[in-house]
């Protein structure tokens, strides 16, 4: 217990030192350039961030963006898992979906955002873009996970007529989980990027992207950097929450076994 506590403290200290290092690099850049419009002082940015967190409008904006990312991610996970399972079990479905997924991967995000602006309201554009960009990642990894299931284990389960639920839980699930975990963590980071990018162009009433666009229009670099930091913090926070939930789920599963 003490060893794990010491390790956690060392890890936390290392992260803090890395954080201080990059703040120092930022401050040095600010001192070299000495023009706030290009690189504002980190102290000014953190002061602005401190002002923002005490505003009601800030939290309305943050929660609106969080809602859009969560909805886009949920849609991509649901459709990615369902169609990933179908595609891995049926070659015709895979051949049908693979060109579509390849097209989504190769098409610039800006093209989809412009199309989505015609199809949807400004509030729904970020949700659609988040779903569209994250779906290929989930789908591809689910397909790969199922295809890489140990065939010998499946043959053995078939010979001994093991219950299908047990086969799913004990053979398929452990094989798919690493692929799904990696896909979801990658998709979370991408989801925040594309959702905010969509907000910048669609200008929903409440959205981090809307504030980023306003900061750019008024050449307010301090606000621009402050809202960018908010996106980075939220993205890291979501990834950490998801990783911890997965770890606790694995621990719970091992205890049941």
Tab-separated table of C-alpha atoms in Angstrom:
chain	number	residue	atom	x	y	z
A	1	UNK	CA	0.000	0.000	0.000
A	2	UNK	CA	2.835	2.397	0.962
A	3	UNK	CA	4.799	1.492	-2.186
A	4	UNK	CA	1.822	2.310	-4.426
A	5	UNK	CA	1.264	5.603	-2.564
A	6	UNK	CA	4.930	6.591	-3.053
A	7	UNK	CA	4.700	5.685	-6.770
A	8	UNK	CA	1.522	7.769	-7.159
A	9	UNK	CA	3.194	10.726	-5.456
A	10	UNK	CA	6.274	10.436	-7.688
A	11	UNK	CA	4.061	10.231	-10.762
A	12	UNK	CA	2.087	13.285	-9.623
A	13	UNK	CA	5.323	15.202	-8.929
A	14	UNK	CA	6.718	14.300	-12.363
A	15	UNK	CA	3.550	15.533	-14.076
A	16	UNK	CA	3.708	18.778	-12.084
A	17	UNK	CA	7.365	19.304	-13.061
A	18	UNK	CA	6.541	18.668	-16.731
A	19	UNK	CA	3.692	21.205	-16.439
A	20	UNK	CA	6.094	23.795	-14.923
A	21	UNK	CA	8.633	23.118	-17.687
A	22	UNK	CA	6.162	23.917	-20.472
A	23	UNK	CA	4.869	27.005	-18.626
A	24	UNK	CA	8.503	28.163	-18.405
A	25	UNK	CA	8.937	27.554	-22.166
A	26	UNK	CA	5.750	29.539	-22.795
A	27	UNK	CA	7.013	32.433	-20.611
A	28	UNK	CA	10.389	32.448	-22.399
A	29	UNK	CA	8.614	32.621	-25.794
A	30	UNK	CA	6.528	35.513	-24.488
A	31	UNK	CA	9.650	37.370	-23.337
A	32	UNK	CA	11.417	36.756	-26.670
A	33	UNK	CA	8.488	37.829	-28.896
A	34	UNK	CA	7.132	40.535	-26.523
A	35	UNK	CA	3.918	40.954	-28.474
A	36	UNK	CA	0.711	39.876	-26.727
A	37	UNK	CA	-1.179	39.503	-29.984
A	38	UNK	CA	1.089	36.578	-30.980
A	39	UNK	CA	1.922	34.968	-27.630
A	40	UNK	CA	0.257	36.355	-24.497
A	41	UNK	CA	1.819	35.972	-21.078
A	42	UNK	CA	0.862	32.737	-19.277
A	43	UNK	CA	0.070	34.819	-16.183
A	44	UNK	CA	-2.429	36.935	-18.152
A	45	UNK	CA	-4.018	33.792	-19.597
A	46	UNK	CA	-4.356	32.115	-16.185
A	47	UNK	CA	-5.763	35.336	-14.710
A	48	UNK	CA	-8.354	35.426	-17.494
A	49	UNK	CA	-9.157	31.768	-16.882
A	50	UNK	CA	-9.610	32.580	-13.191
A	51	UNK	CA	-12.087	35.332	-14.141
A	52	UNK	CA	-14.003	33.055	-16.505
A	53	UNK	CA	-14.638	30.238	-14.000
A	54	UNK	CA	-16.632	32.602	-11.800
A	55	UNK	CA	-19.006	33.528	-14.637
A	56	UNK	CA	-22.294	31.678	-15.136
A	57	UNK	CA	-22.002	32.068	-18.920
A	58	UNK	CA	-18.678	30.208	-18.818
A	59	UNK	CA	-20.248	27.110	-17.266
A	60	UNK	CA	-23.225	27.265	-19.628
A	61	UNK	CA	-20.760	27.301	-22.527
A	62	UNK	CA	-18.632	24.475	-21.124
A	63	UNK	CA	-21.591	22.197	-20.382
A	64	UNK	CA	-23.092	22.869	-23.820
A	65	UNK	CA	-19.834	21.781	-25.488
A	66	UNK	CA	-19.541	18.756	-23.159
A	67	UNK	CA	-23.087	17.719	-24.085
A	68	UNK	CA	-22.287	17.871	-27.811
A	69	UNK	CA	-19.081	15.832	-27.417
A	70	UNK	CA	-20.809	13.207	-25.249
A	71	UNK	CA	-23.711	12.865	-27.687
A	72	UNK	CA	-21.355	12.590	-30.668
A	73	UNK	CA	-19.193	10.031	-28.851
A	74	UNK	CA	-22.176	7.932	-27.747
A	75	UNK	CA	-23.533	7.813	-31.294
A	76	UNK	CA	-20.128	6.842	-32.698
A	77	UNK	CA	-19.671	4.114	-30.050
A	78	UNK	CA	-23.153	2.641	-30.545
A	79	UNK	CA	-23.013	2.650	-34.352
A	80	UNK	CA	-19.316	1.753	-34.440
A	81	UNK	CA	-19.773	-1.299	-32.207
A	82	UNK	CA	-22.985	-2.508	-33.883
A	83	UNK	CA	-21.727	-2.125	-37.469
A	84	UNK	CA	-18.268	-3.327	-36.442
A	85	UNK	CA	-19.731	-6.598	-35.163
A	86	UNK	CA	-21.874	-7.001	-38.292
A	87	UNK	CA	-18.945	-6.238	-40.623
A	88	UNK	CA	-16.604	-8.659	-38.859
A	89	UNK	CA	-19.160	-11.470	-39.059
A	90	UNK	CA	-20.302	-10.820	-42.640
A	91	UNK	CA	-17.821	-10.082	-45.442
A	92	UNK	CA	-20.523	-8.487	-47.651
A	93	UNK	CA	-21.345	-5.915	-44.966
A	94	UNK	CA	-17.610	-5.250	-44.503
A	95	UNK	CA	-17.127	-4.720	-48.262
A	96	UNK	CA	-20.135	-2.388	-48.247
A	97	UNK	CA	-18.987	-0.251	-45.295
A	98	UNK	CA	-15.222	-0.224	-45.847
A	99	UNK	CA	-15.270	2.271	-48.791
A	100	UNK	CA	-17.521	4.603	-46.775
A	101	UNK	CA	-15.192	4.490	-43.769
A	102	UNK	CA	-12.169	5.076	-46.036
A	103	UNK	CA	-13.935	8.060	-47.631
A	104	UNK	CA	-14.702	9.578	-44.212
A	105	UNK	CA	-11.080	9.133	-43.132
A	106	UNK	CA	-9.651	10.779	-46.252
A	107	UNK	CA	-12.114	13.696	-46.549
A	108	UNK	CA	-11.076	16.953	-44.810
A	109	UNK	CA	-13.143	17.788	-41.713
A	110	UNK	CA	-13.902	21.253	-43.075
A	111	UNK	CA	-15.783	19.695	-46.025
A	112	UNK	CA	-18.087	17.768	-43.704
A	113	UNK	CA	-18.620	20.831	-41.504
A	114	UNK	CA	-19.734	22.916	-44.505
A	115	UNK	CA	-22.090	20.135	-45.656
A	116	UNK	CA	-23.442	19.736	-42.107
A	117	UNK	CA	-24.150	23.487	-41.939
A	118	UNK	CA	-26.616	22.972	-44.792
A	119	UNK	CA	-28.224	19.878	-43.262
A	120	UNK	CA	-28.453	20.696	-39.539
A	121	UNK	CA	-29.013	23.531	-37.089
A	122	UNK	CA	-25.917	25.220	-35.615
A	123	UNK	CA	-26.306	23.336	-32.300
A	124	UNK	CA	-26.419	19.918	-33.974
A	125	UNK	CA	-23.534	20.399	-36.420
A	126	UNK	CA	-20.814	19.667	-33.770
A	127	UNK	CA	-22.665	16.501	-32.667
A	128	UNK	CA	-22.849	15.202	-36.231
A	129	UNK	CA	-19.188	16.037	-36.945
A	130	UNK	CA	-18.029	14.395	-33.707
A	131	UNK	CA	-20.005	11.251	-34.568
A	132	UNK	CA	-18.781	11.179	-38.172
A	133	UNK	CA	-15.089	11.610	-37.320
A	134	UNK	CA	-15.069	9.173	-34.381
A	135	UNK	CA	-17.167	6.428	-36.010
A	136	UNK	CA	-14.356	5.114	-38.310
A	137	UNK	CA	-11.967	4.766	-35.341
A	138	UNK	CA	-14.453	2.743	-33.276
A	139	UNK	CA	-15.618	0.667	-36.260
A	140	UNK	CA	-12.090	-0.216	-37.452
A	141	UNK	CA	-10.901	-1.258	-33.994
A	142	UNK	CA	-13.989	-3.350	-33.240
A	143	UNK	CA	-13.558	-5.182	-36.569
A	144	UNK	CA	-9.852	-5.765	-35.870
A	145	UNK	CA	-10.570	-6.925	-32.323
A	146	UNK	CA	-13.100	-9.532	-33.434
A	147	UNK	CA	-10.941	-10.714	-36.331
A	148	UNK	CA	-7.995	-11.229	-33.980
A	149	UNK	CA	-9.890	-13.504	-31.594
A	150	UNK	CA	-7.943	-16.735	-31.052
A	151	UNK	CA	-9.466	-19.212	-33.525
A	152	UNK	CA	-8.200	-22.203	-31.546
A	153	UNK	CA	-10.136	-21.068	-28.483
A	154	UNK	CA	-13.274	-20.705	-30.601
A	155	UNK	CA	-12.786	-24.193	-32.071
A	156	UNK	CA	-12.285	-25.656	-28.604
A	157	UNK	CA	-15.421	-23.895	-27.337
A	158	UNK	CA	-17.341	-25.278	-30.321
A	159	UNK	CA	-16.076	-28.844	-29.729
A	160	UNK	CA	-17.045	-28.763	-26.049
A	161	UNK	CA	-20.321	-26.920	-26.854
A	162	UNK	CA	-19.592	-24.087	-24.483
A	163	UNK	CA	-22.494	-21.743	-23.817
A	164	UNK	CA	-22.557	-18.833	-26.298
A	165	UNK	CA	-22.789	-16.288	-23.500
A	166	UNK	CA	-19.595	-17.716	-21.942
A	167	UNK	CA	-17.847	-17.632	-25.322
A	168	UNK	CA	-18.822	-13.981	-25.720
A	169	UNK	CA	-17.782	-13.057	-22.167
A	170	UNK	CA	-14.595	-15.121	-21.841
A	171	UNK	CA	-13.213	-15.171	-25.403
A	172	UNK	CA	-14.599	-12.297	-27.483
A	173	UNK	CA	-14.790	-9.614	-24.788
A	174	UNK	CA	-11.148	-9.903	-23.562
A	175	UNK	CA	-9.976	-9.825	-27.193
A	176	UNK	CA	-12.033	-6.780	-28.192
A	177	UNK	CA	-11.499	-4.724	-24.987
A	178	UNK	CA	-7.902	-3.511	-25.717
A	179	UNK	CA	-8.909	-2.440	-29.238
A	180	UNK	CA	-12.080	-0.748	-28.002
A	181	UNK	CA	-10.219	1.035	-25.170
A	182	UNK	CA	-7.529	2.394	-27.493
A	183	UNK	CA	-10.168	3.454	-30.025
A	184	UNK	CA	-12.309	5.275	-27.470
A	185	UNK	CA	-9.385	7.155	-25.915
A	186	UNK	CA	-8.205	8.244	-29.389
A	187	UNK	CA	-11.765	9.169	-30.384
A	188	UNK	CA	-12.234	11.254	-27.221
A	189	UNK	CA	-9.276	13.470	-28.083
A	190	UNK	CA	-10.343	13.746	-31.710
A	191	UNK	CA	-13.968	14.328	-30.674
A	192	UNK	CA	-13.054	17.452	-28.733
A	193	UNK	CA	-10.968	18.828	-31.592
A	194	UNK	CA	-13.556	18.351	-34.322
A	195	UNK	CA	-16.507	19.417	-32.143
A	196	UNK	CA	-14.839	22.708	-31.229
A	197	UNK	CA	-13.798	23.206	-34.868
A	198	UNK	CA	-17.437	22.688	-35.888
A	199	UNK	CA	-18.556	25.191	-33.233
A	200	UNK	CA	-16.092	27.770	-34.614
A	201	UNK	CA	-17.838	27.609	-38.001
A	202	UNK	CA	-21.437	26.950	-36.941
A	203	UNK	CA	-21.561	29.544	-34.099
A	204	UNK	CA	-24.047	27.863	-31.729
A	205	UNK	CA	-25.474	30.090	-29.017
A	206	UNK	CA	-23.315	28.466	-26.314
A	207	UNK	CA	-20.072	26.796	-27.346
A	208	UNK	CA	-16.353	27.001	-26.719
A	209	UNK	CA	-15.773	27.279	-30.478
A	210	UNK	CA	-18.037	30.338	-30.611
A	211	UNK	CA	-15.862	32.100	-28.012
A	212	UNK	CA	-12.702	31.084	-29.873
A	213	UNK	CA	-14.102	32.658	-33.052
A	214	UNK	CA	-15.039	35.862	-31.181
A	215	UNK	CA	-11.539	36.056	-29.673
A	216	UNK	CA	-10.052	35.702	-33.167
A	217	UNK	CA	-12.314	38.414	-34.624
A	218	UNK	CA	-11.387	40.895	-31.859
A	219	UNK	CA	-7.709	39.798	-31.857
A	220	UNK	CA	-8.003	38.931	-28.173
A	221	UNK	CA	-5.125	36.468	-27.811
A	222	UNK	CA	-5.531	36.171	-24.038
A	223	UNK	CA	-9.132	34.980	-24.442
A	224	UNK	CA	-8.092	32.733	-27.343
A	225	UNK	CA	-5.410	31.006	-25.271
A	226	UNK	CA	-7.676	30.797	-22.202
A	227	UNK	CA	-10.481	29.017	-24.099
A	228	UNK	CA	-7.915	26.771	-25.813
A	229	UNK	CA	-6.635	25.750	-22.370
A	230	UNK	CA	-10.216	24.923	-21.376
A	231	UNK	CA	-10.492	22.530	-24.348
A	232	UNK	CA	-7.160	20.869	-23.471
A	233	UNK	CA	-8.122	20.467	-19.800
A	234	UNK	CA	-11.538	19.021	-20.654
A	235	UNK	CA	-10.046	16.599	-23.187
A	236	UNK	CA	-7.442	15.319	-20.687
A	237	UNK	CA	-10.080	15.121	-17.944
A	238	UNK	CA	-12.414	13.030	-20.095
A	239	UNK	CA	-9.615	10.650	-21.101
A	240	UNK	CA	-8.581	10.176	-17.456
A	241	UNK	CA	-12.167	9.572	-16.331
A	242	UNK	CA	-12.694	6.995	-19.069
A	243	UNK	CA	-9.377	5.235	-18.249
A	244	UNK	CA	-10.283	5.054	-14.556
A	245	UNK	CA	-13.746	3.711	-15.310
A	246	UNK	CA	-12.184	0.979	-17.451
A	247	UNK	CA	-9.666	0.088	-14.743
A	248	UNK	CA	-12.415	-0.174	-12.123
A	249	UNK	CA	-14.530	-2.281	-14.519
A	250	UNK	CA	-11.602	-4.681	-15.081
A	251	UNK	CA	-10.959	-4.892	-11.341
A	252	UNK	CA	-14.626	-5.635	-10.700
A	253	UNK	CA	-14.615	-8.298	-13.429
A	254	UNK	CA	-11.543	-9.998	-11.912
A	255	UNK	CA	-13.199	-10.026	-8.491
A	256	UNK	CA	-16.284	-11.691	-9.948
A	257	UNK	CA	-14.139	-14.321	-11.661
